mmCIF file of C-alpha atoms in Angstrom:
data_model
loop_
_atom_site.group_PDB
_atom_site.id
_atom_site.type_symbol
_atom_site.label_atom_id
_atom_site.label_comp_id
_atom_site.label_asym_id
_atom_site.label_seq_id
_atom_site.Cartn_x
_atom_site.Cartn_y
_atom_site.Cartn_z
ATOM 1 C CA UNK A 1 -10.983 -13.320 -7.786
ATOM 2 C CA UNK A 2 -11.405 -12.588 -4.523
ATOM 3 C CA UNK A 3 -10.713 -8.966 -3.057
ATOM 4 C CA UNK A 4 -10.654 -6.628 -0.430
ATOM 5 C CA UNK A 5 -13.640 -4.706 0.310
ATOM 6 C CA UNK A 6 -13.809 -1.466 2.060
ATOM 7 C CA UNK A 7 -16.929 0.897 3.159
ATOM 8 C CA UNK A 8 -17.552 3.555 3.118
ATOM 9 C CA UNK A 9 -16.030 5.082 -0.198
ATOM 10 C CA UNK A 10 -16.098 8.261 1.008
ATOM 11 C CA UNK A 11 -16.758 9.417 5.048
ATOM 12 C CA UNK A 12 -17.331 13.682 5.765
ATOM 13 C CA UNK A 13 -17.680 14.038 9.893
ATOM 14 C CA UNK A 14 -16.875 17.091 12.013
ATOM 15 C CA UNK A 15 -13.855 17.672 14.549
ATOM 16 C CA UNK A 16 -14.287 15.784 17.291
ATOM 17 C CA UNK A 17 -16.420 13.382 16.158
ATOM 18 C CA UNK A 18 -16.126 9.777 16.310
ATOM 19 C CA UNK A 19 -15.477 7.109 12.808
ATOM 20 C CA UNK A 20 -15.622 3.795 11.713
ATOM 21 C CA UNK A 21 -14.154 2.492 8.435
ATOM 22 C CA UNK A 22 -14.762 -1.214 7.801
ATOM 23 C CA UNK A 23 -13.166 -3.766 5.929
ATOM 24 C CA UNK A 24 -13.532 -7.196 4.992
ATOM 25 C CA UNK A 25 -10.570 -8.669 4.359
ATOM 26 C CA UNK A 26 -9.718 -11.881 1.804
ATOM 27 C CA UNK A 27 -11.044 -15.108 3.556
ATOM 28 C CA UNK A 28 -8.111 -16.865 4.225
ATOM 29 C CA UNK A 29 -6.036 -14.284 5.082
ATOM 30 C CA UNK A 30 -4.804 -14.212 8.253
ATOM 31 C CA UNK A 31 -3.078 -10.589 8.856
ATOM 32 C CA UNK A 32 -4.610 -7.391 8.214
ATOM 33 C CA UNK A 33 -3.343 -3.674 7.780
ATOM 34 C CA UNK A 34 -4.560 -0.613 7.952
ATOM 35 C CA UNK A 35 -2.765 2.434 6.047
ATOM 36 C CA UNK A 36 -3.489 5.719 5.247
ATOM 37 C CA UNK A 37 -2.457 8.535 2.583
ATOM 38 C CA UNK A 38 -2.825 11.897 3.658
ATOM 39 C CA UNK A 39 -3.409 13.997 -0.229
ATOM 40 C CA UNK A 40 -0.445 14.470 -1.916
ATOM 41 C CA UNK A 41 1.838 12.492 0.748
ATOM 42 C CA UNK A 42 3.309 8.568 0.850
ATOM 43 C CA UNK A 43 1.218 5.845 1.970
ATOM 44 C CA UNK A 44 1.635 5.265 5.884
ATOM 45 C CA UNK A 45 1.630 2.139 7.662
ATOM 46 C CA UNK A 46 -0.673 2.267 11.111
ATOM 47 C CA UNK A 47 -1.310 -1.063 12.152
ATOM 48 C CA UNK A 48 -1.399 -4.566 11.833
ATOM 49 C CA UNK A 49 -3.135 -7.559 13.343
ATOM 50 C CA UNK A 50 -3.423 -11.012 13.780
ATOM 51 C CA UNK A 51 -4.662 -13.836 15.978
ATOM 52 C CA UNK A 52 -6.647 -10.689 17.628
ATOM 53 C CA UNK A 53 -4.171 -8.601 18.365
ATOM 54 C CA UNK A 54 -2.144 -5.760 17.231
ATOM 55 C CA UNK A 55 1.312 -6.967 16.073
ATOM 56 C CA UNK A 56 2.468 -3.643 15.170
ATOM 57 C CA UNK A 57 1.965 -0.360 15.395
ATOM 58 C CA UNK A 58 3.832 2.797 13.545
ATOM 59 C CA UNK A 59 3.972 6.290 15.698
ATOM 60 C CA UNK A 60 1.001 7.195 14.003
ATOM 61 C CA UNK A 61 -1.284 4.973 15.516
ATOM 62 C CA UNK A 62 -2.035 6.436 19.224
ATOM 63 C CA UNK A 63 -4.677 6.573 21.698
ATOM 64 C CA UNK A 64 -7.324 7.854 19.340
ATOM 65 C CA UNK A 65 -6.910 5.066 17.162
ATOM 66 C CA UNK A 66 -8.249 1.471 17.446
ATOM 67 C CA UNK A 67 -8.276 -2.044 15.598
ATOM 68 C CA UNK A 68 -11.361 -4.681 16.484
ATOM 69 C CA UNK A 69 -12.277 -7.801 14.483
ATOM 70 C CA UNK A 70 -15.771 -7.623 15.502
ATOM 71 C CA UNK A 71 -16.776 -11.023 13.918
ATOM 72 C CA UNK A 72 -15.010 -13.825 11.432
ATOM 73 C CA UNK A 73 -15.097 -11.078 8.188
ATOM 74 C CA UNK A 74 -14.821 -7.819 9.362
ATOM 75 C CA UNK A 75 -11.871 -5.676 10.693
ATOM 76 C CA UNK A 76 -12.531 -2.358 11.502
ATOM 77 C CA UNK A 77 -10.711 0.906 12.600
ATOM 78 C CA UNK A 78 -11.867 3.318 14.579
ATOM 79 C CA UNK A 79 -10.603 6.972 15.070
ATOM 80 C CA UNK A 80 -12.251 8.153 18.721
ATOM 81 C CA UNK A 81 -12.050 11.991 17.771
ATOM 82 C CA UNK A 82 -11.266 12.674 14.732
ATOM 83 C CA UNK A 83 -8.759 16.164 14.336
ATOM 84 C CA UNK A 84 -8.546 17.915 10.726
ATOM 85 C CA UNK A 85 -5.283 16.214 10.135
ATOM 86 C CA UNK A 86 -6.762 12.290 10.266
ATOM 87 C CA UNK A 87 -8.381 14.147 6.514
ATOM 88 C CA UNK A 88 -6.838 11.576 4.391
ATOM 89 C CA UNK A 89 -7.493 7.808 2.248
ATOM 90 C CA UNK A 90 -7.365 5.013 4.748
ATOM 91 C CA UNK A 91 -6.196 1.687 3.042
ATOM 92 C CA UNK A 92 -7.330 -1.715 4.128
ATOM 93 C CA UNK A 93 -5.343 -4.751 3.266
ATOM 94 C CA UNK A 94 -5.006 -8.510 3.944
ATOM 95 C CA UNK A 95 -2.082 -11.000 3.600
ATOM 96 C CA UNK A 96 -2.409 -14.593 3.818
ATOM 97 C CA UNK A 97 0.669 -14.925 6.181
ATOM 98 C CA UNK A 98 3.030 -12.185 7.535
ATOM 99 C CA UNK A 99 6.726 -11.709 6.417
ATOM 100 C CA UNK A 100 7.590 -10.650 3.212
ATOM 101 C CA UNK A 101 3.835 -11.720 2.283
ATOM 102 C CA UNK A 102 2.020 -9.726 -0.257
ATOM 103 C CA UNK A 103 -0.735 -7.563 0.975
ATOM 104 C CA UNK A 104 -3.610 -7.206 -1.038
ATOM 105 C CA UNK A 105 -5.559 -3.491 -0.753
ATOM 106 C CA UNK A 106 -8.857 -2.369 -0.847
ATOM 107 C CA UNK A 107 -9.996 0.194 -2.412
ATOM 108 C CA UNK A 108 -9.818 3.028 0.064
ATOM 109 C CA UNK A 109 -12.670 5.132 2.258
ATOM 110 C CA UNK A 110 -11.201 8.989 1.468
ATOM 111 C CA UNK A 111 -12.304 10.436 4.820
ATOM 112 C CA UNK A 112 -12.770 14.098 5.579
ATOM 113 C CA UNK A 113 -13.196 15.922 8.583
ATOM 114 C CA UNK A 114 -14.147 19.609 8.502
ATOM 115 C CA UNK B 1 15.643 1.509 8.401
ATOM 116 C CA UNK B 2 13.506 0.490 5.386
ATOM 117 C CA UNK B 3 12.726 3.471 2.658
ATOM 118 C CA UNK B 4 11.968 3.694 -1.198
ATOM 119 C CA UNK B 5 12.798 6.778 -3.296
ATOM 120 C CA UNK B 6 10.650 6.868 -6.714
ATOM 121 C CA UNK B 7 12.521 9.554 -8.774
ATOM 122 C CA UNK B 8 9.917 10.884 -11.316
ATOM 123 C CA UNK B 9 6.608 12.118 -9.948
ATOM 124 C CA UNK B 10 5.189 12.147 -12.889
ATOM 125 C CA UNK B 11 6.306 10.165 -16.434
ATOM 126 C CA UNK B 12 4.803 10.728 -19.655
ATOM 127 C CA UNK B 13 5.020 8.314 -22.452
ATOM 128 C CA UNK B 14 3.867 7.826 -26.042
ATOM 129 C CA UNK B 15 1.778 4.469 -26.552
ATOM 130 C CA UNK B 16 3.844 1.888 -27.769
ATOM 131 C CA UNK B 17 7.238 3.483 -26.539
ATOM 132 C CA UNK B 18 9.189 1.601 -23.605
ATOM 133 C CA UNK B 19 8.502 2.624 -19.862
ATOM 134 C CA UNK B 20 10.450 3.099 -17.301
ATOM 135 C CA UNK B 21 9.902 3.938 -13.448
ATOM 136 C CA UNK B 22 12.577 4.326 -11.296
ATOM 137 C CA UNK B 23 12.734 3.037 -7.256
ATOM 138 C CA UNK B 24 16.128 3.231 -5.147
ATOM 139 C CA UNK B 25 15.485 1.411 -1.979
ATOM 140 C CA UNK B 26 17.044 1.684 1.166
ATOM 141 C CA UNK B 27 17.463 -0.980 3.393
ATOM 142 C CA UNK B 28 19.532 -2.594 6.369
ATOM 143 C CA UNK B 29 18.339 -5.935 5.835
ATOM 144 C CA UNK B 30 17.710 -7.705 2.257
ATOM 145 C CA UNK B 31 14.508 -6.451 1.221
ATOM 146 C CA UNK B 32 10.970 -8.205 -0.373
ATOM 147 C CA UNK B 33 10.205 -5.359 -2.812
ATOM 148 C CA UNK B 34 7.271 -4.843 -4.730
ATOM 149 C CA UNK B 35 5.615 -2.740 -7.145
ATOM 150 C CA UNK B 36 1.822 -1.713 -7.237
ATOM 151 C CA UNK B 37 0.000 0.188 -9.316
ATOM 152 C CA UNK B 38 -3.315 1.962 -8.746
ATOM 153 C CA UNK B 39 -6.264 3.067 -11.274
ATOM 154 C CA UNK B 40 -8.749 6.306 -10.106
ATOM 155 C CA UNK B 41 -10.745 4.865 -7.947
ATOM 156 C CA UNK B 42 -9.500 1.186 -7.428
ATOM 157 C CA UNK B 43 -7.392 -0.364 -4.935
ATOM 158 C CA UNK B 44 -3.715 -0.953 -4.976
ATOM 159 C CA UNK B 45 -3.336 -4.233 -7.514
ATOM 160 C CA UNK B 46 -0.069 -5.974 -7.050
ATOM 161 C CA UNK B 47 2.030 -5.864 -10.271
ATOM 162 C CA UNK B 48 5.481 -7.750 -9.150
ATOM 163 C CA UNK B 49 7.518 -8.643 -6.395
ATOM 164 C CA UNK B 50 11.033 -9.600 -5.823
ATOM 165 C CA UNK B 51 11.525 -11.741 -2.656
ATOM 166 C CA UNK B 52 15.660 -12.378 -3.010
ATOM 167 C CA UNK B 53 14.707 -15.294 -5.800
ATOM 168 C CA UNK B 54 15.724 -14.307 -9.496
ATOM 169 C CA UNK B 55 16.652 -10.715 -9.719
ATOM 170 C CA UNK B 56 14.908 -10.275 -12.945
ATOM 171 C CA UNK B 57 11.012 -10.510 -12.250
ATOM 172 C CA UNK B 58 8.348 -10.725 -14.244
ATOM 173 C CA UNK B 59 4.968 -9.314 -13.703
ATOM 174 C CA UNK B 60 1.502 -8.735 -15.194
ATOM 175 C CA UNK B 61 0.462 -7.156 -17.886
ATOM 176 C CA UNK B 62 4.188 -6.912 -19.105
ATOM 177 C CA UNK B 63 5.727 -5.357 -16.650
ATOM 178 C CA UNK B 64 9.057 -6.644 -15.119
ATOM 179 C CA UNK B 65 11.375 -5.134 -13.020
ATOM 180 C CA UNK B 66 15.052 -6.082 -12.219
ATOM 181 C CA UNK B 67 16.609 -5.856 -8.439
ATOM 182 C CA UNK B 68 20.166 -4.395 -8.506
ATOM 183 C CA UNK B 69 21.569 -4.734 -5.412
ATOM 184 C CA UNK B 70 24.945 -2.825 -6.211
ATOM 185 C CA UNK B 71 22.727 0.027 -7.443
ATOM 186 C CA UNK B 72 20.314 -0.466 -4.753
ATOM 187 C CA UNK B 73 17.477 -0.034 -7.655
ATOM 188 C CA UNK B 74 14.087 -1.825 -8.560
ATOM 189 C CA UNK B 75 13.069 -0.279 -11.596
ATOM 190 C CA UNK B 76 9.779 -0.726 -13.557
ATOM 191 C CA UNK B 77 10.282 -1.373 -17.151
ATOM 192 C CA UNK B 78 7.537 -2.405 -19.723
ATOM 193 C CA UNK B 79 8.340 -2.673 -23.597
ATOM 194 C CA UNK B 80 5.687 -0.844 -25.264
ATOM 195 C CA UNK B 81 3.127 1.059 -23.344
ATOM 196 C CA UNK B 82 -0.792 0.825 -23.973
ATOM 197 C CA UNK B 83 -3.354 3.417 -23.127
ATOM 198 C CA UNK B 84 -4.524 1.374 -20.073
ATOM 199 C CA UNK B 85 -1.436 1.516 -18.178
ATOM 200 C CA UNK B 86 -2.206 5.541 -17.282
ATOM 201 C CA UNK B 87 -2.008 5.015 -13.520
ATOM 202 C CA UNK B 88 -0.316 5.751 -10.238
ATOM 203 C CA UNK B 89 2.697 3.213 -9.709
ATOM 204 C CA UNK B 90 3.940 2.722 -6.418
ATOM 205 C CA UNK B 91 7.086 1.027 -5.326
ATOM 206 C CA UNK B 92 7.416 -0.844 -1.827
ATOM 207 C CA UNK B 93 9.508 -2.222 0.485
ATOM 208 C CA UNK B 94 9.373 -4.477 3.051
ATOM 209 C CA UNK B 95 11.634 -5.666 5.909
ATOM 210 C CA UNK B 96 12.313 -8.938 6.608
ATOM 211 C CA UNK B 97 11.044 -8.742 10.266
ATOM 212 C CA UNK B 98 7.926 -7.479 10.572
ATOM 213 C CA UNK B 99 5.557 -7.144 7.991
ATOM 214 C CA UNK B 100 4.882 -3.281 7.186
ATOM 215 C CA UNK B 101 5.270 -1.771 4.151
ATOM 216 C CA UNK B 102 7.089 1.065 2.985
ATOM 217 C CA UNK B 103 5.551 2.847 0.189
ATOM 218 C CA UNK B 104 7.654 5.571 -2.261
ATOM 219 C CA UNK B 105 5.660 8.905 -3.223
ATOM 220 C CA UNK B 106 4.103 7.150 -6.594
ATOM 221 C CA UNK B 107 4.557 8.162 -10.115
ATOM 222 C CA UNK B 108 1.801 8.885 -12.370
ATOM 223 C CA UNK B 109 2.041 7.507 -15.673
ATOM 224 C CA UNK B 110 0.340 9.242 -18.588
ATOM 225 C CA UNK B 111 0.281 7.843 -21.795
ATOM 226 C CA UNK B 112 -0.344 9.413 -24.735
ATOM 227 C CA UNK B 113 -1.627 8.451 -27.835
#
């Protein structure tokens, strides 16, 4: 069955430095999300894109965030400098269409900045 | 605006007793709700969804949950528990614009044998 994939599993970087989590979404699916879920809080929308652009974006996802499809299987998001709050599991996930669509999730990179 | 409230952080069951999670939903249009459920160390695997078809749907693994509009409720239910369903179960919402998801706080099912 296919899946979402997601590395790394697990990302440690200092203040101020710069990440990239990667995903590689289902296919055929033609949205993609990115989520996170700071420890012991809900899981919080940040993004979502399609056709190469962002098609929404929650509060959470300013400046120092960024979306890219670099190529036809990956979709990445990058956090420019990272602050001890970003600390949290970032959640990939793909739908094949948009409204009211299921998403399906990867498995999560925890990412920790110290 | 869209929200989900899951009542019981955590639940704790006997195997082979009934389940059930609760989810009140808030919502100002009609909602596509779902239910997920995550194992330690997995990704979120879709369990159900209700997308304003029957009311009463019907999931894997033997999980169902029924949409109650009056109540505005979407509770889990699954007959008789097995040692495998020990997991974090999230319940979602979605508006009908748009396409982000609004996740509860989870509750973590134990079940004991």
């Amino acid at each position: 069955e296919p899946e979402v994939t997601q590395t790394p599993s697990h990302q440690v970087t200092q203040m101020g430095q710069e990440v990239i989590l990667r995903c590689v979404p289902i296919s055929n699916h033609l949205y993609f999300y990115w989520y996170r879920q700071i420890l012991g809080q809900k899981v919080e929308f940040l993004v979502s894109f399609y056709n190469n652009e962002i098609s929404e974006k929650s509060e959470i996802f300013d400046d120092q965030f960024s979306v890219e499809r670099p190529d036809g299987s990956n979709f990445t998001l990058k956090i420019r400098s990272t602050k001890l709050e970003d600390s949290a599991m970032y959640f990939c996930a793909s739908s094949l269409t948009g409204q009211k669509e299921t998403q399906y999730f990867g498995p999560g990179t925890r990412l920790l900045v110290l | 605006a869209q929200s989900v409230t899951q009542l019981d952080s955590h639940v704790s069951v006997s195997e082979g007793t009934p389940v059930l999670l609760r989810c009140n939903y808030s919502s100002s249009y009609s909602p596509s709700l779902f239910w997920y459920v995550q194992h330690p160390n997995k990704g979120l695997q879709l369990l159900l969804k209700y997308t304003s078809a029957a009311t009463l749907v019907k999931g894997i693994n033997g999980f169902e949950a029924e949409f109650k509009k009056s109540e505005t409720s979407f509770h889990l239910t699954k007959p008789s528990a097995h040692m495998s369903d020990a997991a974090e179960y999230f319940c979602v919402v979605s508006r009908n614009t748009g396409n982000q998801f609004y996740f509860g706080t989870g509750t973590s099912l134990t079940v004991i044998p």
